Amino acid sequence: MKYVDEFRDGELARRIGGRIRAEVRPDRSYRFMEFCGGHTHAISRYGVPDLLPPGVRMVHGPGCPVCVLPVGRLDMAIELALRHGVILCTYADALRVPASAGLSLTRARARGGDIRMVGSAADALSIARANRQREVVFFAIGFETTTPPTALVIREAAASGLGNFSVMCSHVLTPPAMRAILDAGQEANEAAGIDGFVGPAHVSIVIGSDPYAKLARAYRKPVVIAGFEPLDVLQAILMLVRQVNEGRAEVENEFTRAVTPHGNLNAQAVMDDVFELREAFEWRGVGSLPHSALQIRQKYRALDAEHRFGLVYRSVPDNKACECGAILRGDRQPADCRIFGTVCTPENPVGSCMVSSEGACAAHYTYGRFRDIPVVPASEGAAEETAP
């Protein structure tokens, strides 16, 4: 593998940007969605939009795993900690996502819940082994990237007969969400609103590039899988522009150093052994999507926290002042939200998109928010200061 600095070469980035400008058609616009939150972060951090012509616009998608967690799932996790008294383990970003009644997992911990941050599913299993007198639940979130480790700990707990460990599964799937975005555009008579996708990197390492082929054919939208470095993203945009110009709708793989057509077959086998499709799952901002998430199979049902504790999911609306739903659908940009950067900040997030560094609002706040502030010309400012 090459050194990462080679994928952050500023001069080469400018050359690719120049190639994009040379190949875009002046009589049309290009609207590409970067599905993954890691791409959103990279685009903001490295100033990718500054290298693109006005006709090329990048749109944020629902690819941040923390951002798409609906309020109702967080409420279930809080119920486990406060009502059932379990040791609840989950990843760091999930702790601060706003839930109902002004709560979050962090605030539930302040109320006495034993809620612990872990770096991996295996850490949660270790906590269960060290606290056999307590029920330990791993609140599992994420896309296909983090699903295999969850499957492995479920199998390990089952094999070892660990009776005080269970998993609340909130793993979601990428291709169904991409289809939902395109279906919503068609229903709104905006089928051409998104011209193509920058496909996710880590997810595609697991599932491969093949699963996007059916989507590209059915909707006539190209997909280019890209790595997370700025040159990766720029090259993917150039490949998308060329596909649009040539009338193609194919799956191309820019991230060939890590992604293969079929993905990680061993990881897929573990996932298939432990999980099955849910009939439907609610995504924040996107709604209830069929077959878009996973649940634990019957043979591992004893390790399913929803079954063990009789949890019932209840849909809860988002904060009315928050535009996270529209941002996750690609309908709005972070600066379109009236509480962005004022009431809602990374230190005090009102919406989920401001929590994780992969969230569109957090990325834009950190790397791009000052571009949205109108600049008063120096002459006008001086005139105002000297006016009587």
JSON list of C-alpha atoms in Angstrom, two decimals, residues 16-122:
[
{"chain": "A", "resi": 16, "resn": "ILE", "atom": "CA", "xyz": [-7.71, 16.41, -10.87]},
{"chain": "A", "resi": 17, "resn": "GLY", "atom": "CA", "xyz": [-9.91, 19.41, -10.07]},
{"chain": "A", "resi": 18, "resn": "GLY", "atom": "CA", "xyz": [-8.79, 20.97, -13.36]},
{"chain": "A", "resi": 19, "resn": "ARG", "atom": "CA", "xyz": [-9.64, 17.77, -15.20]},
{"chain": "A", "resi": 20, "resn": "ILE", "atom": "CA", "xyz": [-13.13, 17.84, -13.66]},
{"chain": "A", "resi": 21, "resn": "ARG", "atom": "CA", "xyz": [-13.60, 21.46, -14.72]},
{"chain": "A", "resi": 22, "resn": "ALA", "atom": "CA", "xyz": [-12.48, 20.61, -18.24]},
{"chain": "A", "resi": 23, "resn": "GLU", "atom": "CA", "xyz": [-14.90, 17.69, -18.59]},
{"chain": "A", "resi": 24, "resn": "VAL", "atom": "CA", "xyz": [-18.11, 19.06, -17.07]},
{"chain": "A", "resi": 25, "resn": "ARG", "atom": "CA", "xyz": [-20.60, 20.30, -19.62]},
{"chain": "A", "resi": 26, "resn": "PRO", "atom": "CA", "xyz": [-21.55, 23.95, -19.32]},
{"chain": "A", "resi": 27, "resn": "ASP", "atom": "CA", "xyz": [-25.16, 23.21, -20.22]},
{"chain": "A", "resi": 28, "resn": "ARG", "atom": "CA", "xyz": [-25.87, 20.91, -17.29]},
{"chain": "A", "resi": 29, "resn": "SER", "atom": "CA", "xyz": [-25.34, 20.51, -13.53]},
{"chain": "A", "resi": 30, "resn": "TYR", "atom": "CA", "xyz": [-24.07, 17.46, -11.66]},
{"chain": "A", "resi": 31, "resn": "ARG", "atom": "CA", "xyz": [-25.42, 16.48, -8.25]},
{"chain": "A", "resi": 32, "resn": "PHE", "atom": "CA", "xyz": [-23.58, 13.63, -6.53]},
{"chain": "A", "resi": 33, "resn": "MET", "atom": "CA", "xyz": [-24.33, 12.16, -3.12]},
{"chain": "A", "resi": 34, "resn": "GLU", "atom": "CA", "xyz": [-21.51, 11.00, -0.92]},
{"chain": "A", "resi": 35, "resn": "PHE", "atom": "CA", "xyz": [-23.38, 8.36, 1.03]},
{"chain": "A", "resi": 36, "resn": "CYS", "atom": "CA", "xyz": [-20.78, 7.75, 3.73]},
{"chain": "A", "resi": 37, "resn": "GLY", "atom": "CA", "xyz": [-20.14, 10.11, 6.63]},
{"chain": "A", "resi": 38, "resn": "GLY", "atom": "CA", "xyz": [-16.43, 9.45, 6.28]},
{"chain": "A", "resi": 39, "resn": "HIS", "atom": "CA", "xyz": [-16.56, 11.01, 2.83]},
{"chain": "A", "resi": 40, "resn": "THR", "atom": "CA", "xyz": [-18.53, 13.96, 4.18]},
{"chain": "A", "resi": 41, "resn": "HIS", "atom": "CA", "xyz": [-15.80, 14.53, 6.74]},
{"chain": "A", "resi": 42, "resn": "ALA", "atom": "CA", "xyz": [-13.04, 14.26, 4.12]},
{"chain": "A", "resi": 43, "resn": "ILE", "atom": "CA", "xyz": [-14.82, 16.60, 1.70]},
{"chain": "A", "resi": 44, "resn": "SER", "atom": "CA", "xyz": [-15.15, 19.27, 4.39]},
{"chain": "A", "resi": 45, "resn": "ARG", "atom": "CA", "xyz": [-11.75, 18.76, 5.97]},
{"chain": "A", "resi": 46, "resn": "TYR", "atom": "CA", "xyz": [-9.73, 18.93, 2.76]},
{"chain": "A", "resi": 47, "resn": "GLY", "atom": "CA", "xyz": [-11.75, 21.64, 1.00]},
{"chain": "A", "resi": 48, "resn": "VAL", "atom": "CA", "xyz": [-12.82, 19.44, -1.91]},
{"chain": "A", "resi": 49, "resn": "PRO", "atom": "CA", "xyz": [-15.69, 21.80, -2.92]},
{"chain": "A", "resi": 50, "resn": "ASP", "atom": "CA", "xyz": [-13.13, 24.56, -3.53]},
{"chain": "A", "resi": 51, "resn": "LEU", "atom": "CA", "xyz": [-11.64, 22.49, -6.34]},
{"chain": "A", "resi": 52, "resn": "LEU", "atom": "CA", "xyz": [-14.94, 21.75, -8.05]},
{"chain": "A", "resi": 53, "resn": "PRO", "atom": "CA", "xyz": [-16.63, 23.89, -10.71]},
{"chain": "A", "resi": 54, "resn": "PRO", "atom": "CA", "xyz": [-19.96, 25.55, -9.82]},
{"chain": "A", "resi": 55, "resn": "GLY", "atom": "CA", "xyz": [-21.88, 22.97, -11.81]},
{"chain": "A", "resi": 56, "resn": "VAL", "atom": "CA", "xyz": [-20.78, 20.08, -9.56]},
{"chain": "A", "resi": 57, "resn": "ARG", "atom": "CA", "xyz": [-22.47, 19.88, -6.20]},
{"chain": "A", "resi": 58, "resn": "MET", "atom": "CA", "xyz": [-21.89, 17.31, -3.46]},
{"chain": "A", "resi": 59, "resn": "VAL", "atom": "CA", "xyz": [-24.90, 16.27, -1.37]},
{"chain": "A", "resi": 60, "resn": "HIS", "atom": "CA", "xyz": [-24.68, 14.66, 2.05]},
{"chain": "A", "resi": 61, "resn": "GLY", "atom": "CA", "xyz": [-26.34, 11.27, 2.50]},
{"chain": "A", "resi": 62, "resn": "PRO", "atom": "CA", "xyz": [-27.51, 9.09, 5.41]},
{"chain": "A", "resi": 63, "resn": "GLY", "atom": "CA", "xyz": [-24.22, 7.27, 5.81]},
{"chain": "A", "resi": 64, "resn": "CYS", "atom": "CA", "xyz": [-23.36, 8.28, 9.36]},
{"chain": "A", "resi": 65, "resn": "PRO", "atom": "CA", "xyz": [-24.36, 5.34, 11.62]},
{"chain": "A", "resi": 66, "resn": "VAL", "atom": "CA", "xyz": [-24.91, 7.51, 14.67]},
{"chain": "A", "resi": 67, "resn": "CYS", "atom": "CA", "xyz": [-26.89, 10.10, 12.71]},
{"chain": "A", "resi": 68, "resn": "VAL", "atom": "CA", "xyz": [-29.49, 7.64, 11.42]},
{"chain": "A", "resi": 69, "resn": "LEU", "atom": "CA", "xyz": [-30.29, 6.19, 14.85]},
{"chain": "A", "resi": 70, "resn": "PRO", "atom": "CA", "xyz": [-33.94, 7.03, 15.50]},
{"chain": "A", "resi": 71, "resn": "VAL", "atom": "CA", "xyz": [-35.01, 8.45, 18.85]},
{"chain": "A", "resi": 72, "resn": "GLY", "atom": "CA", "xyz": [-37.03, 5.34, 19.65]},
{"chain": "A", "resi": 73, "resn": "ARG", "atom": "CA", "xyz": [-33.98, 3.06, 19.54]},
{"chain": "A", "resi": 74, "resn": "LEU", "atom": "CA", "xyz": [-32.08, 5.34, 21.90]},
{"chain": "A", "resi": 75, "resn": "ASP", "atom": "CA", "xyz": [-35.07, 5.36, 24.24]},
{"chain": "A", "resi": 76, "resn": "MET", "atom": "CA", "xyz": [-34.95, 1.55, 24.30]},
{"chain": "A", "resi": 77, "resn": "ALA", "atom": "CA", "xyz": [-31.26, 1.63, 25.26]},
{"chain": "A", "resi": 78, "resn": "ILE", "atom": "CA", "xyz": [-31.95, 4.14, 28.02]},
{"chain": "A", "resi": 79, "resn": "GLU", "atom": "CA", "xyz": [-34.78, 1.94, 29.27]},
{"chain": "A", "resi": 80, "resn": "LEU", "atom": "CA", "xyz": [-32.36, -0.96, 29.57]},
{"chain": "A", "resi": 81, "resn": "ALA", "atom": "CA", "xyz": [-29.99, 1.08, 31.71]},
{"chain": "A", "resi": 82, "resn": "LEU", "atom": "CA", "xyz": [-32.46, 2.93, 33.94]},
{"chain": "A", "resi": 83, "resn": "ARG", "atom": "CA", "xyz": [-35.35, 0.52, 34.25]},
{"chain": "A", "resi": 84, "resn": "HIS", "atom": "CA", "xyz": [-33.71, -2.88, 33.92]},
{"chain": "A", "resi": 85, "resn": "GLY", "atom": "CA", "xyz": [-30.43, -1.91, 35.58]},
{"chain": "A", "resi": 86, "resn": "VAL", "atom": "CA", "xyz": [-28.13, -3.52, 33.02]},
{"chain": "A", "resi": 87, "resn": "ILE", "atom": "CA", "xyz": [-24.57, -2.52, 32.26]},
{"chain": "A", "resi": 88, "resn": "LEU", "atom": "CA", "xyz": [-25.09, -0.94, 28.84]},
{"chain": "A", "resi": 89, "resn": "CYS", "atom": "CA", "xyz": [-22.05, -0.84, 26.57]},
{"chain": "A", "resi": 90, "resn": "THR", "atom": "CA", "xyz": [-21.82, 1.05, 23.29]},
{"chain": "A", "resi": 91, "resn": "TYR", "atom": "CA", "xyz": [-19.55, 3.15, 21.10]},
{"chain": "A", "resi": 92, "resn": "ALA", "atom": "CA", "xyz": [-18.56, 6.68, 22.10]},
{"chain": "A", "resi": 93, "resn": "ASP", "atom": "CA", "xyz": [-20.55, 8.70, 19.56]},
{"chain": "A", "resi": 94, "resn": "ALA", "atom": "CA", "xyz": [-23.83, 7.01, 20.51]},
{"chain": "A", "resi": 95, "resn": "LEU", "atom": "CA", "xyz": [-23.60, 8.36, 24.04]},
{"chain": "A", "resi": 96, "resn": "ARG", "atom": "CA", "xyz": [-24.44, 11.96, 23.12]},
{"chain": "A", "resi": 97, "resn": "VAL", "atom": "CA", "xyz": [-27.18, 11.46, 20.51]},
{"chain": "A", "resi": 98, "resn": "PRO", "atom": "CA", "xyz": [-30.34, 13.24, 21.73]},
{"chain": "A", "resi": 99, "resn": "ALA", "atom": "CA", "xyz": [-33.22, 10.99, 22.80]},
{"chain": "A", "resi": 100, "resn": "SER", "atom": "CA", "xyz": [-36.65, 11.74, 24.31]},
{"chain": "A", "resi": 101, "resn": "ALA", "atom": "CA", "xyz": [-37.37, 14.05, 27.26]},
{"chain": "A", "resi": 102, "resn": "GLY", "atom": "CA", "xyz": [-34.06, 15.87, 26.95]},
{"chain": "A", "resi": 103, "resn": "LEU", "atom": "CA", "xyz": [-32.14, 12.68, 27.62]},
{"chain": "A", "resi": 104, "resn": "SER", "atom": "CA", "xyz": [-29.19, 11.01, 25.96]},
{"chain": "A", "resi": 105, "resn": "LEU", "atom": "CA", "xyz": [-27.18, 8.02, 27.09]},
{"chain": "A", "resi": 106, "resn": "THR", "atom": "CA", "xyz": [-24.71, 10.41, 28.73]},
{"chain": "A", "resi": 107, "resn": "ARG", "atom": "CA", "xyz": [-27.49, 12.14, 30.66]},
{"chain": "A", "resi": 108, "resn": "ALA", "atom": "CA", "xyz": [-29.02, 8.79, 31.57]},
{"chain": "A", "resi": 109, "resn": "ARG", "atom": "CA", "xyz": [-25.66, 7.85, 33.02]},
{"chain": "A", "resi": 110, "resn": "ALA", "atom": "CA", "xyz": [-25.76, 11.01, 35.12]},
{"chain": "A", "resi": 111, "resn": "ARG", "atom": "CA", "xyz": [-29.10, 9.76, 36.47]},
{"chain": "A", "resi": 112, "resn": "GLY", "atom": "CA", "xyz": [-27.52, 6.58, 37.70]},
{"chain": "A", "resi": 113, "resn": "GLY", "atom": "CA", "xyz": [-27.45, 4.32, 34.65]},
{"chain": "A", "resi": 114, "resn": "ASP", "atom": "CA", "xyz": [-24.39, 2.10, 34.33]},
{"chain": "A", "resi": 115, "resn": "ILE", "atom": "CA", "xyz": [-23.52, 3.05, 30.76]},
{"chain": "A", "resi": 116, "resn": "ARG", "atom": "CA", "xyz": [-20.02, 2.42, 29.52]},
{"chain": "A", "resi": 117, "resn": "MET", "atom": "CA", "xyz": [-18.12, 3.44, 26.42]},
{"chain": "A", "resi": 118, "resn": "VAL", "atom": "CA", "xyz": [-16.34, 0.59, 24.64]},
{"chain": "A", "resi": 119, "resn": "GLY", "atom": "CA", "xyz": [-14.03, 0.50, 21.66]},
{"chain": "A", "resi": 120, "resn": "SER", "atom": "CA", "xyz": [-15.28, -2.81, 20.31]},
{"chain": "A", "resi": 121, "resn": "ALA", "atom": "CA", "xyz": [-17.93, -5.47, 20.71]},
{"chain": "A", "resi": 122, "resn": "ALA", "atom": "CA", "xyz": [-15.23, -7.70, 22.25]}
]
